[in-house]
Amino acid sequence: EVGTRRTLVHLYAWVKDHAEEFKDFTFWFVPCLNPDGFAQALAHPDYAHGGRKWRFNGKGVDLNRNFPVPSFKKESHWNHGKNYRERTRVFCGEQGGSEPETKALTQFAFEQKIEVLFMLHNVGEDVMPSLDARAKKLAKIFSEHSGFPFVSNEEWVALEQTGTFKEWCELHTISFVEVESSVRA
């Protein structure tokens, strides 16, 4: 998602400018988790269609649905469009965690003992936390300052998402906040 890299550059600069305030924290910035999709997006920008061309890795797997969690399914759907009412069938991999990108991210989270993780996505304008109190508090603060709607767990469950990183983080006690941002490249 090309726009998220742009957002990340600004976020990195802001944290760097406020380094003294964050001296007790360690930040990791991962600019791209799907290099295949990123290359597609650069070659064929298609924001108007919500990433239908660049959402997937080189094997056609929706990496957002490829995590090794109880809800994983080989085929699922991607909710998109206004209020996530549109659905597109997606291939999620042969098994949860089958893709190198997914393996790299989960291994990184374990090795670095990540406690709080913000996942940036493109096109929407909302914020969704995992179930823990810290994630909910951070998401509400983000919502208040950005004006992005806060998506409750009930709303998330209604989307019937499968194989998500949110679920993986909940299983591994990592506070997770997903931000859907409409920043364009």
Short mmCIF file of C-alpha atoms in Angstrom, two decimals:
data_model
loop_
_atom_site.label_atom_id
_atom_site.label_comp_id
_atom_site.label_asym_id
_atom_site.label_seq_id
_atom_site.Cartn_x
_atom_site.Cartn_y
_atom_site.Cartn_z
CA GLU A 1 0.00 0.00 0.00
CA VAL A 2 1.91 2.93 -1.39
CA GLY A 3 0.22 5.62 0.71
CA THR A 4 1.16 3.92 3.95
CA ARG A 5 4.85 4.27 3.15
CA ARG A 6 4.33 7.99 2.82
CA THR A 7 2.53 8.08 6.16
CA LEU A 8 5.32 6.06 7.73
CA VAL A 9 7.97 8.51 6.52
CA HIS A 10 6.08 11.35 8.22
CA LEU A 11 5.56 9.31 11.38
CA TYR A 12 9.25 8.41 11.52
CA ALA A 13 10.24 12.06 11.16
CA TRP A 14 7.81 13.08 13.91
CA VAL A 15 9.11 10.44 16.33
CA LYS A 16 12.69 11.43 15.51
CA ASP A 17 11.86 15.11 16.16
CA HIS A 18 10.36 14.13 19.54
CA ALA A 19 13.03 11.59 20.47
CA GLU A 20 13.57 13.01 23.94
CA GLU A 21 9.92 12.37 24.82
CA PHE A 22 10.28 8.74 23.73
CA LYS A 23 13.71 7.94 25.16
CA ASP A 24 12.31 4.98 27.15
CA PHE A 25 10.75 3.40 24.07
CA THR A 26 12.03 1.43 21.12
CA PHE A 27 10.31 2.00 17.80
CA TRP A 28 10.54 -0.23 14.75
CA PHE A 29 9.32 1.04 11.39
CA VAL A 30 8.71 -1.56 8.69
CA PRO A 31 8.05 0.34 5.46
CA CYS A 32 6.76 -2.53 3.35
CA LEU A 33 5.45 -6.01 4.15
CA ASN A 34 4.35 -6.85 0.62
CA PRO A 35 7.07 -5.95 -1.88
CA ASP A 36 5.22 -7.76 -4.71
CA GLY A 37 2.05 -5.77 -4.12
CA PHE A 38 4.02 -2.56 -3.69
CA ALA A 39 5.70 -3.06 -7.08
CA GLN A 40 2.28 -3.69 -8.64
CA ALA A 41 0.89 -0.52 -7.05
CA LEU A 42 3.75 1.57 -8.40
CA ALA A 43 3.29 0.13 -11.87
CA HIS A 44 -0.53 0.29 -11.89
CA PRO A 45 -1.95 2.75 -9.34
CA ASP A 46 -5.58 1.84 -8.79
CA TYR A 47 -6.71 3.47 -5.57
CA ALA A 48 -10.18 4.01 -6.98
CA HIS A 49 -10.69 0.26 -6.92
CA GLY A 50 -9.38 -0.28 -3.41
CA GLY A 51 -6.27 -2.25 -4.22
CA ARG A 52 -7.74 -5.00 -6.35
CA LYS A 53 -4.46 -5.20 -8.28
CA TRP A 54 -1.90 -4.76 -5.49
CA ARG A 55 -3.38 -6.36 -2.40
CA PHE A 56 -1.78 -9.74 -3.07
CA ASN A 57 1.75 -11.11 -3.07
CA GLY A 58 3.39 -12.63 -6.16
CA LYS A 59 1.56 -15.93 -5.56
CA GLY A 60 -1.85 -14.27 -5.39
CA VAL A 61 -2.17 -14.65 -1.62
CA ASP A 62 -3.97 -12.05 0.47
CA LEU A 63 -1.32 -11.57 3.15
CA ASN A 64 -3.84 -9.84 5.42
CA ARG A 65 -5.63 -13.22 5.76
CA ASN A 66 -2.59 -15.52 5.97
CA PHE A 67 -1.82 -15.62 9.69
CA PRO A 68 -1.67 -18.92 11.63
CA VAL A 69 -4.77 -18.45 13.79
CA PRO A 70 -7.87 -20.56 14.53
CA SER A 71 -10.04 -18.59 12.07
CA PHE A 72 -7.70 -19.19 9.08
CA LYS A 73 -9.36 -20.44 5.88
CA LYS A 74 -7.77 -21.09 2.48
CA GLU A 75 -10.41 -18.93 0.87
CA SER A 76 -12.13 -16.03 2.52
CA HIS A 77 -13.31 -12.57 1.62
CA TRP A 78 -12.01 -9.05 1.73
CA ASN A 79 -14.47 -6.41 2.90
CA HIS A 80 -14.01 -3.05 1.22
CA GLY A 81 -15.91 -0.08 -0.12
CA LYS A 82 -18.09 2.31 1.85
CA ASN A 83 -18.60 0.89 5.34
CA TYR A 84 -16.92 -2.35 4.16
CA ARG A 85 -20.11 -3.51 2.45
CA GLU A 86 -18.44 -4.84 -0.70
CA ARG A 87 -16.93 -8.31 -0.56
CA THR A 88 -14.37 -9.91 -2.81
CA ARG A 89 -13.32 -13.58 -2.56
CA VAL A 90 -9.61 -13.96 -1.85
CA PHE A 91 -7.09 -16.79 -1.66
CA CYS A 92 -5.39 -16.81 1.75
CA GLY A 93 -2.68 -19.42 1.17
CA GLU A 94 -2.49 -23.17 1.63
CA GLN A 95 -2.27 -22.73 5.39
CA GLY A 96 -2.00 -19.96 7.94
CA GLY A 97 1.51 -18.54 7.99
CA SER A 98 2.46 -20.22 4.70
CA GLU A 99 3.87 -17.08 3.09
CA PRO A 100 7.42 -15.79 3.66
CA GLU A 101 6.11 -12.27 4.32
CA THR A 102 3.81 -13.53 7.09
CA LYS A 103 6.57 -15.68 8.57
CA ALA A 104 8.98 -12.74 8.57
CA LEU A 105 6.50 -10.47 10.36
CA THR A 106 5.54 -12.97 13.06
CA GLN A 107 9.17 -13.95 13.63
CA PHE A 108 10.14 -10.28 13.90
CA ALA A 109 7.37 -9.64 16.45
CA PHE A 110 8.60 -12.58 18.56
CA GLU A 111 12.31 -11.77 18.31
CA GLN A 112 11.87 -8.10 19.14
CA LYS A 113 9.32 -8.82 21.88
CA ILE A 114 6.90 -6.31 20.38
CA GLU A 115 4.36 -5.10 22.93
CA VAL A 116 2.37 -2.58 20.87
CA LEU A 117 1.96 -2.75 17.12
CA PHE A 118 0.33 -0.26 14.77
CA MET A 119 -0.57 -1.65 11.35
CA LEU A 120 -1.16 0.97 8.68
CA HIS A 121 -3.45 0.31 5.74
CA ASN A 122 -4.60 2.50 2.87
CA VAL A 123 -7.86 3.90 1.54
CA GLY A 124 -10.25 3.78 4.54
CA GLU A 125 -10.54 6.16 7.45
CA ASP A 126 -10.98 4.31 10.70
CA VAL A 127 -9.11 2.71 13.57
CA MET A 128 -9.58 -0.81 14.97
CA PRO A 129 -7.92 -2.16 18.14
CA SER A 130 -7.37 -5.65 19.44
CA LEU A 131 -9.31 -6.70 22.52
CA ASP A 132 -6.87 -5.59 25.22
CA ALA A 133 -7.35 -2.39 27.20
CA ARG A 134 -4.08 -0.75 26.07
CA ALA A 135 -4.94 -1.20 22.38
CA LYS A 136 -8.45 0.18 22.93
CA LYS A 137 -7.05 3.20 24.77
CA LEU A 138 -4.51 3.93 22.02
CA ALA A 139 -7.12 3.49 19.29
CA LYS A 140 -9.52 5.85 21.05
CA ILE A 141 -6.78 8.48 21.40
CA PHE A 142 -5.95 8.09 17.71
CA SER A 143 -9.64 8.31 16.81
CA GLU A 144 -10.12 11.49 18.86
CA HIS A 145 -7.09 13.22 17.33
CA SER A 146 -7.57 12.06 13.74
CA GLY A 147 -11.34 12.15 13.51
CA PHE A 148 -11.26 8.59 12.19
CA PRO A 149 -14.16 6.51 13.49
CA PHE A 150 -13.35 3.95 16.21
CA VAL A 151 -14.40 0.46 15.10
CA SER A 152 -15.62 -1.64 18.02
CA ASN A 153 -14.88 -5.33 18.36
CA GLU A 154 -18.54 -6.05 17.62
CA GLU A 155 -18.24 -4.17 14.31
CA TRP A 156 -14.99 -6.03 13.54
CA VAL A 157 -16.58 -9.43 14.28
CA ALA A 158 -19.49 -8.54 11.97
CA LEU A 159 -16.98 -8.22 9.09
CA GLU A 160 -16.21 -11.96 9.50
CA GLN A 161 -12.48 -11.47 8.95
CA THR A 162 -10.35 -14.62 8.94
CA GLY A 163 -6.65 -15.28 9.37
CA THR A 164 -5.88 -11.74 10.50
CA PHE A 165 -2.84 -10.24 12.18
CA LYS A 166 -5.21 -8.71 14.75
CA GLU A 167 -6.21 -12.21 15.85
CA TRP A 168 -2.58 -13.37 15.84
CA CYS A 169 -1.58 -10.42 18.06
CA GLU A 170 -4.44 -11.16 20.45
CA LEU A 171 -3.25 -14.77 20.77
CA HIS A 172 0.28 -13.55 21.53
CA THR A 173 -0.69 -10.71 23.91
CA ILE A 174 0.47 -7.91 21.63
CA SER A 175 -1.58 -4.73 21.71
CA PHE A 176 -2.65 -4.19 18.11
CA VAL A 177 -4.11 -1.10 16.45
CA GLU A 178 -5.02 -1.11 12.77
CA VAL A 179 -5.32 2.27 11.08
CA GLU A 180 -7.06 2.58 7.75
CA SER A 181 -5.78 5.85 6.32
CA SER A 182 -6.84 7.62 3.17
CA VAL A 183 -3.41 9.12 2.51
CA ARG A 184 -2.50 8.75 -1.15
CA ALA A 185 0.99 8.44 -2.60
#
